[in-house]
XYZ file of C-alpha atoms in Angstrom:
203
model
C 0.000 0.000 0.000
C 1.139 3.527 -0.780
C -0.138 6.361 1.404
C 0.035 10.086 0.756
C 0.380 12.003 4.030
C -0.502 15.693 4.177
C -0.452 17.952 7.231
C -1.037 21.674 7.624
C -0.778 23.546 10.897
C -3.970 25.609 10.699
C -7.253 25.798 8.843
C -5.966 28.959 7.164
C -3.490 26.852 5.197
C -4.379 24.657 2.242
C -3.504 21.017 1.652
C -3.603 21.468 -2.111
C 0.077 22.373 -2.543
C 1.239 19.249 -0.761
C -1.309 17.079 -2.584
C -0.136 18.512 -5.912
C 3.533 17.794 -5.090
C 2.768 14.208 -4.104
C 0.551 13.566 -7.138
C 3.151 14.957 -9.544
C 5.857 12.808 -7.953
C 3.692 9.679 -8.159
C 2.612 10.336 -11.752
C 6.232 10.852 -12.775
C 7.322 7.591 -11.142
C 4.300 5.487 -12.064
C 3.106 5.191 -8.454
C -0.535 4.873 -7.472
C -1.674 6.322 -4.145
C -3.898 3.803 -2.353
C -4.993 6.164 0.397
C -4.716 9.804 1.467
C -4.310 11.017 5.039
C -4.945 14.739 5.465
C -5.040 16.592 8.761
C -4.928 20.072 10.224
C -2.776 19.762 13.305
C 0.346 21.344 14.732
C 3.426 19.194 14.216
C 4.228 19.677 17.891
C 1.168 17.631 18.824
C 2.135 14.017 19.489
C 1.584 11.782 16.487
C -0.442 9.327 18.585
C -3.185 11.955 18.813
C -3.111 12.645 15.078
C -4.307 10.710 12.049
C -0.663 9.848 11.512
C -0.801 7.660 14.625
C -3.635 5.610 13.157
C -1.693 5.226 9.929
C 1.425 4.042 11.746
C -0.592 1.390 13.574
C -1.855 -0.171 10.355
C 1.139 0.075 8.002
C 2.813 -3.203 7.101
C 6.016 -4.435 5.505
C 6.818 -2.773 2.159
C 4.123 -0.104 2.592
C 5.220 3.409 1.607
C 4.331 6.731 3.223
C 4.962 9.684 0.917
C 5.002 13.256 2.250
C 6.326 16.559 0.974
C 9.070 16.892 3.596
C 10.252 15.427 6.880
C 8.827 18.283 8.954
C 5.294 17.236 7.945
C 5.719 14.224 10.262
C 6.736 16.212 13.334
C 8.404 19.388 14.522
C 11.031 18.054 16.888
C 13.884 15.596 16.644
C 12.646 12.965 19.068
C 9.177 12.742 17.542
C 10.560 12.379 14.015
C 13.038 9.729 15.131
C 10.313 7.824 16.972
C 8.058 7.860 13.910
C 10.872 6.713 11.624
C 11.870 4.035 14.099
C 8.326 2.628 14.016
C 8.419 2.545 10.232
C 11.839 0.930 10.178
C 10.748 -1.776 12.613
C 7.686 -2.478 10.494
C 9.854 -2.330 7.347
C 7.665 0.452 6.024
C 9.306 3.101 3.847
C 9.032 6.868 4.225
C 9.760 8.994 1.176
C 10.030 12.775 1.141
C 9.656 14.713 -2.082
C 11.252 18.130 -1.708
C 14.658 16.806 -0.701
C 14.305 13.430 -2.446
C 15.112 11.260 0.570
C 14.321 7.575 0.856
C 14.092 6.627 4.523
C 14.137 2.886 5.115
C 15.815 0.253 7.259
C 19.404 0.941 6.181
C 22.058 2.720 8.227
C 22.341 5.572 5.728
C 18.645 6.351 6.120
C 18.947 6.376 9.904
C 21.938 8.708 9.793
C 20.189 11.066 7.347
C 17.013 11.110 9.404
C 18.940 11.903 12.564
C 21.156 14.557 10.978
C 18.379 16.481 9.264
C 15.947 16.104 12.132
C 18.595 17.524 14.468
C 19.407 20.340 12.040
C 15.745 21.297 11.762
C 15.318 21.435 15.535
C 18.502 23.454 16.070
C 17.411 25.838 13.321
C 14.015 26.452 14.906
C 15.542 27.009 18.351
C 18.116 29.459 17.003
C 15.526 31.416 15.031
C 13.200 31.580 18.024
C 15.997 32.690 20.351
C 17.315 35.375 17.996
C 13.817 36.680 17.300
C 12.932 36.972 20.993
C 16.241 38.695 21.805
C 15.866 41.180 18.943
C 12.263 42.016 19.839
C 13.149 42.463 23.530
C 16.017 44.807 22.637
C 13.872 46.896 20.313
C 11.142 47.133 22.925
C 13.615 48.372 25.547
C 14.911 50.943 23.043
C 11.372 52.208 22.613
C 11.003 51.172 18.995
C 7.581 50.380 17.610
C 7.408 46.696 16.790
C 6.021 45.322 13.576
C 6.261 46.369 9.944
C 4.071 49.081 8.432
C 1.021 47.573 6.736
C 1.621 46.756 3.091
C 5.389 47.247 3.156
C 7.985 44.697 2.157
C 11.652 44.424 2.980
C 14.296 44.256 0.266
C 14.830 40.582 1.091
C 11.142 39.747 0.655
C 11.257 41.033 -2.906
C 13.911 38.488 -3.877
C 12.902 35.233 -5.545
C 14.932 33.210 -3.021
C 13.104 34.700 -0.039
C 10.477 31.949 0.002
C 13.281 29.367 0.143
C 15.130 31.012 3.049
C 14.295 28.319 5.624
C 15.022 25.559 3.136
C 18.419 27.075 2.242
C 19.288 27.426 5.933
C 18.164 23.832 6.549
C 20.230 22.432 3.664
C 23.343 24.433 4.567
C 23.142 23.220 8.161
C 22.852 19.726 6.719
C 26.206 20.164 4.950
C 25.074 20.764 1.362
C 27.228 23.007 -0.828
C 26.010 26.087 -2.683
C 26.162 24.102 -5.928
C 24.042 21.272 -4.514
C 21.462 23.722 -3.156
C 21.456 25.548 -6.477
C 20.635 22.328 -8.333
C 17.762 21.584 -5.936
C 16.321 25.083 -6.352
C 17.204 25.379 -10.061
C 19.344 28.401 -9.301
C 22.929 29.450 -10.012
C 25.529 28.623 -7.357
C 26.683 32.244 -7.231
C 23.151 33.474 -6.544
C 22.825 31.087 -3.593
C 26.245 32.147 -2.294
C 25.434 35.868 -2.476
C 22.066 35.362 -0.801
C 23.684 33.483 2.086
C 26.443 36.092 2.509
C 23.880 38.895 2.637
C 20.959 37.392 4.538
C 22.263 34.236 6.243
C 25.732 35.195 7.507
C 25.428 32.800 10.445
C 25.805 29.916 7.968
C 29.112 31.090 6.476
């Protein structure tokens, strides 16, 4: 059985983008989805209280769970590792589309899952910490918080802005500018300049 798993964090988000990504991937590779699991839940909520928990209880050997990216399964390292461990024990595969990973019962899959899960958690913690510190400092200095309605920063006008978190994630995972450029269909130099200007902590 092949399952397409889709999760969004709030009812203001749409599942259609993830469904489209999964369907395109399956059509390209001649794969037929036997069942869809869609839910609107925060990734911080334990998987046992989500539809994902029900799916994990029924998957069997050689079943495949396809999702857009690893963070759709959970938003912290231990939860992701626990979910993958269940799948590995049941010999069920987990495939992610955006980064083209195949997570199975081999040591390489376990190392990749651990490394990228850890990178994602560290990234979120660092972003949260820096944001809180910056906001606290600005508040003490008497600055008005928030951006004027309708305005955009210079960075937000760049085509790579929407990939900022993904670029940070991939760089923390050890990928080179060239490798990231190939994934995003962008020139290596463009990725390098973007990181030097807007992601100096990754240099």
